[in-house]
Coordinates of C-alpha atoms in Angstrom, one line a residue:
M1 CA 0.0 0.0 0.0
M2 CA 1.5 3.4 -0.9
F3 CA 1.1 6.6 0.9
R4 CA 1.3 10.0 -0.6
T5 CA 2.4 13.2 1.3
V6 CA 0.2 16.1 0.6
L7 CA 1.7 19.6 1.1
W8 CA -0.8 22.3 2.1
H9 CA 0.1 25.8 1.2
V10 CA -1.5 27.9 3.8
P11 CA -1.0 31.7 3.6
I12 CA 0.8 33.1 6.7
D13 CA -1.2 35.6 8.7
T14 CA 1.0 38.7 8.8
R15 CA -0.7 39.9 11.9
F16 CA 1.5 37.5 13.9
A17 CA 4.8 38.3 12.1
A18 CA 7.6 40.3 13.7
S19 CA 7.4 44.0 13.2
R20 CA 9.3 45.0 10.0
R21 CA 11.9 47.6 10.8
G22 CA 14.1 47.4 7.7
S23 CA 17.8 46.5 7.6
F24 CA 19.5 49.8 8.2
F25 CA 20.4 50.9 11.7
P26 CA 22.7 53.9 12.4
E27 CA 25.5 53.4 14.8
A28 CA 25.4 55.3 18.1
P29 CA 27.6 58.4 18.0
R30 CA 31.0 58.1 19.6
L31 CA 32.4 61.1 21.5
G32 CA 36.1 61.7 20.6
N33 CA 38.8 63.5 22.4
Q34 CA 37.4 66.9 23.0
F35 CA 40.7 68.7 22.6
S36 CA 42.6 66.9 19.8
G37 CA 39.3 66.7 17.9
D38 CA 38.4 70.4 18.2
L39 CA 40.4 72.3 15.6
F40 CA 38.7 75.6 16.5
L41 CA 39.7 75.4 20.2
Q42 CA 43.3 74.5 19.2
S43 CA 43.4 77.3 16.7
Y44 CA 42.1 79.8 19.3
L45 CA 44.6 78.8 22.0
K46 CA 47.4 78.9 19.5
R47 CA 46.5 82.5 18.5
I48 CA 45.8 83.7 22.1
L49 CA 48.4 82.0 24.3
P50 CA 52.2 82.5 24.3
S51 CA 53.7 79.5 22.6
E52 CA 55.6 78.4 25.7
V53 CA 52.5 78.4 27.8
L54 CA 50.5 76.4 25.2
Q55 CA 53.3 73.9 24.9
E56 CA 53.4 73.3 28.6
I57 CA 49.6 72.9 29.1
R58 CA 48.9 71.0 25.9
P59 CA 49.5 67.5 27.4
D60 CA 47.1 68.2 30.2
L61 CA 44.5 69.5 27.8
D62 CA 44.8 66.5 25.6
H63 CA 44.6 64.2 28.6
F64 CA 41.5 66.0 29.9
G65 CA 39.9 66.0 26.4
H66 CA 40.1 62.2 26.6
R67 CA 38.6 62.1 30.1
V68 CA 35.7 64.3 29.0
A69 CA 34.8 61.8 26.3
T70 CA 35.1 58.7 28.6
D71 CA 34.6 58.6 32.3
I72 CA 33.4 62.2 32.7
N73 CA 30.8 61.7 30.0
S74 CA 29.6 58.5 31.8
M75 CA 29.3 60.4 35.1
G76 CA 27.3 63.1 33.4
R77 CA 25.0 60.6 31.8
E78 CA 24.3 59.0 35.2
C79 CA 23.4 62.4 36.6
E80 CA 20.7 62.8 33.9
L81 CA 19.3 59.3 34.6
Q82 CA 19.3 59.6 38.4
P83 CA 18.3 63.1 39.4
P84 CA 18.5 64.2 43.1
K85 CA 16.0 63.2 45.7
L86 CA 15.0 64.8 49.0
E87 CA 14.6 62.8 52.2
H88 CA 12.7 65.0 54.7
F89 CA 12.7 62.5 57.7
D90 CA 14.7 59.5 58.8
A91 CA 13.2 56.2 59.9
W92 CA 12.8 57.6 63.5
G93 CA 10.8 60.6 62.5
Q94 CA 13.7 63.1 62.9
R95 CA 13.8 65.8 60.3
V96 CA 17.0 65.5 58.3
D97 CA 16.4 67.2 55.0
N98 CA 19.0 65.0 53.3
I99 CA 19.5 65.7 49.6
Q100 CA 20.5 62.5 47.9
T101 CA 22.6 62.7 44.8
C102 CA 23.9 59.9 42.6
Q103 CA 27.4 58.5 42.6
G104 CA 28.2 60.3 39.3
W105 CA 27.5 63.7 40.8
Q106 CA 29.7 62.9 43.7
Q107 CA 32.5 61.7 41.4
L108 CA 32.3 64.9 39.4
H109 CA 33.1 66.8 42.6
D110 CA 36.3 64.9 42.9
V111 CA 37.2 65.3 39.2
S112 CA 36.7 69.0 39.5
A113 CA 39.2 69.2 42.3
E114 CA 41.8 66.9 40.7
E115 CA 41.7 68.7 37.4
G116 CA 42.0 72.1 39.0
L117 CA 38.8 73.4 37.3
I118 CA 38.6 76.1 40.0
S119 CA 42.1 76.2 41.4
I120 CA 44.0 76.9 38.1
P121 CA 43.3 80.7 37.9
Y122 CA 43.9 81.2 41.6
E123 CA 47.3 79.4 41.5
R124 CA 48.3 81.9 38.8
K125 CA 51.1 79.6 37.6
Y126 CA 50.7 81.1 34.1
G127 CA 49.8 84.6 35.2
Q128 CA 47.1 86.3 33.2
W129 CA 46.9 83.2 30.9
S130 CA 45.7 81.0 33.8
R131 CA 42.1 82.1 33.2
I132 CA 42.3 81.1 29.5
Y133 CA 43.7 77.7 30.6
Q134 CA 40.8 77.2 33.0
A135 CA 38.3 78.4 30.4
A136 CA 39.5 75.9 27.9
K137 CA 39.1 73.0 30.3
L138 CA 35.6 74.2 31.3
F139 CA 34.7 74.6 27.7
M140 CA 35.4 70.9 27.2
F141 CA 33.9 69.8 30.5
S142 CA 30.5 71.5 30.4
P143 CA 28.7 69.5 27.7
S144 CA 29.6 66.2 29.3
S145 CA 29.4 67.1 33.0
G146 CA 25.7 66.6 33.7
L147 CA 25.4 70.3 34.6
Y148 CA 28.2 70.2 37.3
S149 CA 29.4 73.3 35.5
C150 CA 26.6 75.1 37.4
P151 CA 28.0 74.7 40.9
L152 CA 31.5 75.2 39.6
A153 CA 30.5 78.6 38.2
M154 CA 29.1 79.6 41.6
T155 CA 32.2 78.2 43.3
D156 CA 34.4 80.3 41.2
G157 CA 32.3 83.4 41.9
A158 CA 32.5 82.7 45.6
A159 CA 36.3 82.3 45.5
K160 CA 36.7 85.6 43.6
S161 CA 34.3 87.4 45.9
I162 CA 36.2 86.2 49.0
E163 CA 39.6 87.0 47.4
V164 CA 38.7 90.6 46.8
S165 CA 36.7 91.2 50.0
D166 CA 38.2 93.7 52.4
L167 CA 37.1 91.5 55.3
T168 CA 38.9 88.3 54.3
E169 CA 42.2 89.3 56.1
K170 CA 40.2 89.9 59.3
L171 CA 38.0 86.8 59.3
S172 CA 39.6 83.4 59.5
V173 CA 36.4 81.8 58.4
L174 CA 36.7 83.5 55.0
Q175 CA 40.3 82.5 54.7
D176 CA 39.4 78.9 55.5
A177 CA 36.6 78.9 53.0
Y178 CA 38.9 80.3 50.2
S179 CA 41.4 77.5 50.8
H180 CA 38.7 74.9 50.5
L181 CA 37.2 76.5 47.3
T182 CA 40.5 76.6 45.6
S183 CA 41.9 73.2 46.7
R184 CA 42.9 70.3 44.4
D185 CA 42.3 67.8 47.1
P186 CA 38.9 66.1 46.7
K187 CA 38.6 65.6 50.4
E188 CA 39.2 69.3 51.0
F189 CA 37.5 70.9 48.0
W190 CA 34.2 72.8 48.6
T191 CA 31.5 73.9 46.2
S192 CA 29.4 77.0 46.8
G193 CA 25.9 78.0 46.2
Q194 CA 24.4 81.5 45.5
W195 CA 21.1 82.1 47.3
M196 CA 19.5 85.3 46.1
T197 CA 16.1 84.7 44.5
E198 CA 13.1 85.1 46.8
R199 CA 9.4 85.0 46.3
K200 CA 8.8 88.7 45.5
G201 CA 11.2 88.8 42.6
G202 CA 13.6 86.7 40.4
S203 CA 16.5 88.9 39.3
D204 CA 15.1 92.0 41.1
V205 CA 17.0 91.4 44.3
A206 CA 16.9 95.1 45.1
N207 CA 13.1 95.0 45.7
G208 CA 12.7 91.3 46.2
T209 CA 15.0 90.5 49.1
E210 CA 13.2 90.2 52.4
T211 CA 15.7 88.1 54.3
L212 CA 16.8 89.7 57.6
A213 CA 20.3 89.6 59.1
V214 CA 20.2 90.1 62.8
P215 CA 23.5 91.2 64.3
Q216 CA 24.9 89.2 67.2
D217 CA 27.2 90.3 70.0
D218 CA 30.2 88.3 68.6
G219 CA 30.1 90.1 65.2
T220 CA 28.2 87.3 63.4
Y221 CA 24.7 87.4 62.1
R222 CA 21.6 85.2 62.2
L223 CA 19.6 85.1 58.9
Y224 CA 15.9 84.8 58.7
G225 CA 14.2 84.4 55.3
Y226 CA 12.9 82.2 52.5
K227 CA 15.1 81.6 49.5
W228 CA 12.9 80.5 46.7
F229 CA 15.3 79.2 44.0
S230 CA 18.6 78.0 45.5
S231 CA 20.8 76.1 43.0
A232 CA 23.3 73.4 44.0
T233 CA 21.7 73.2 47.4
D234 CA 24.1 70.3 48.3
A235 CA 27.1 72.7 48.3
D236 CA 29.3 73.0 51.4
M237 CA 28.8 76.8 51.7
T238 CA 27.0 79.7 50.0
L239 CA 27.0 83.4 49.5
T240 CA 23.6 84.9 50.1
L241 CA 21.9 88.3 50.3
A242 CA 20.1 89.8 53.3
R243 CA 19.2 93.1 54.9
V244 CA 20.9 94.0 58.2
Q245 CA 18.3 94.8 60.8
N246 CA 18.8 98.1 62.7
P247 CA 18.4 98.2 66.5
D248 CA 14.9 99.6 66.0
G249 CA 14.0 96.7 63.8
S250 CA 14.0 98.7 60.5
T251 CA 16.0 98.0 57.4
V252 CA 17.3 100.0 54.5
P253 CA 15.2 99.4 51.3
G254 CA 16.5 98.9 47.8
T255 CA 20.0 98.1 46.6
K256 CA 21.7 100.2 49.4
G257 CA 20.2 97.9 52.0
L258 CA 21.7 94.7 50.6
T259 CA 24.6 92.9 52.2
M260 CA 26.4 89.8 51.1
F261 CA 26.9 87.0 53.6
Y262 CA 28.9 83.8 53.9
L263 CA 27.5 80.8 55.6
Q264 CA 28.3 77.1 55.8
T265 CA 25.4 74.9 55.0
R266 CA 26.2 72.5 57.8
N267 CA 27.5 72.9 61.4
E268 CA 30.5 71.0 62.8
D269 CA 28.1 68.3 64.0
G270 CA 27.0 67.7 60.4
K271 CA 23.5 69.1 60.9
L272 CA 22.1 71.8 58.7
N273 CA 22.8 75.4 59.8
D274 CA 19.3 76.2 60.9
I275 CA 18.1 75.6 57.3
E276 CA 15.0 73.7 56.3
V277 CA 14.8 72.3 52.8
Q278 CA 11.2 72.8 51.9
R279 CA 11.2 71.0 48.6
L280 CA 13.3 70.4 45.5
K281 CA 12.2 72.4 42.5
N282 CA 10.4 70.4 39.8
K283 CA 12.2 72.1 36.9
L284 CA 11.6 71.8 33.2
G285 CA 15.3 71.4 32.6
T286 CA 18.6 71.3 34.5
R287 CA 17.2 68.5 36.6
Q288 CA 20.6 67.0 37.3
L289 CA 21.5 69.4 40.0
P290 CA 19.4 70.0 43.2
T291 CA 17.6 73.3 43.3
A292 CA 15.5 73.9 46.3
E293 CA 13.3 76.2 48.3
L294 CA 15.0 77.0 51.6
L295 CA 13.8 78.4 54.9
L296 CA 16.5 80.1 56.9
H297 CA 15.5 80.3 60.6
G298 CA 18.5 81.8 62.4
S299 CA 21.3 80.5 60.1
L300 CA 24.7 81.6 61.4
A301 CA 26.4 83.8 58.8
H302 CA 29.3 86.2 58.4
K303 CA 29.4 89.4 56.4
V304 CA 31.5 89.3 53.2
I305 CA 30.7 92.7 51.5

């Protein structure tokens, strides 16, 4: 008896086929050395800097250009994927206002110190050209840094403000702060915030600043106010504006009544310096760095200018 195999040609139902995406897929972009691959930057530095200065700093710029494209770029990417979080209370109900940042953000702090991103112009090894040297490194650093360039800009501003202040020689706390801000040691390096904006006005600090500075018998001040937009709130210190309260309780209005103060964000015991972090700002952009609303209720401060 013979059997015959019959083949059935059943049409395939394409509803159950894999999605058709074509055969072409572009490769992911690869970031190259941000110094050796930037002909414009090299040309600019060659035109601006003395040849002996460029020759001496070029190996460091080339090395840093490679770092920006590799480990620094990875740190910055982590900051974008893991934005900061605020822990108001610990497990025992104690208010801690702990701002939690990712490992990449913390590593960028150390990188900034090691690479001299703040210290270079204050060391003045190359005189007036030291600022150009710093600017070149920051130019490469910023796009890959996960916005760590923001606290660095405020840190640089704080270092310069303290350096030119007439009170720095008289106040050891300002001298100590300056040494931290310009340190190359990651364990010693500080970043700084700038707390100016309040509820009544953004850039109009002359009419919008309501924070009071109450003089103390030892020459310090206690600050009372609400800072509405405080960038890089995890910084070690800050410069902030307030109005000195007269003995009768009055203050001077407008720009003439403003004074700049220095304060450390935490006391020697590690607790916040009479500061409450009300909330982190839910921003449309720049979410990598913590920006917060802060209540100052007696924060210890020193006059800078």
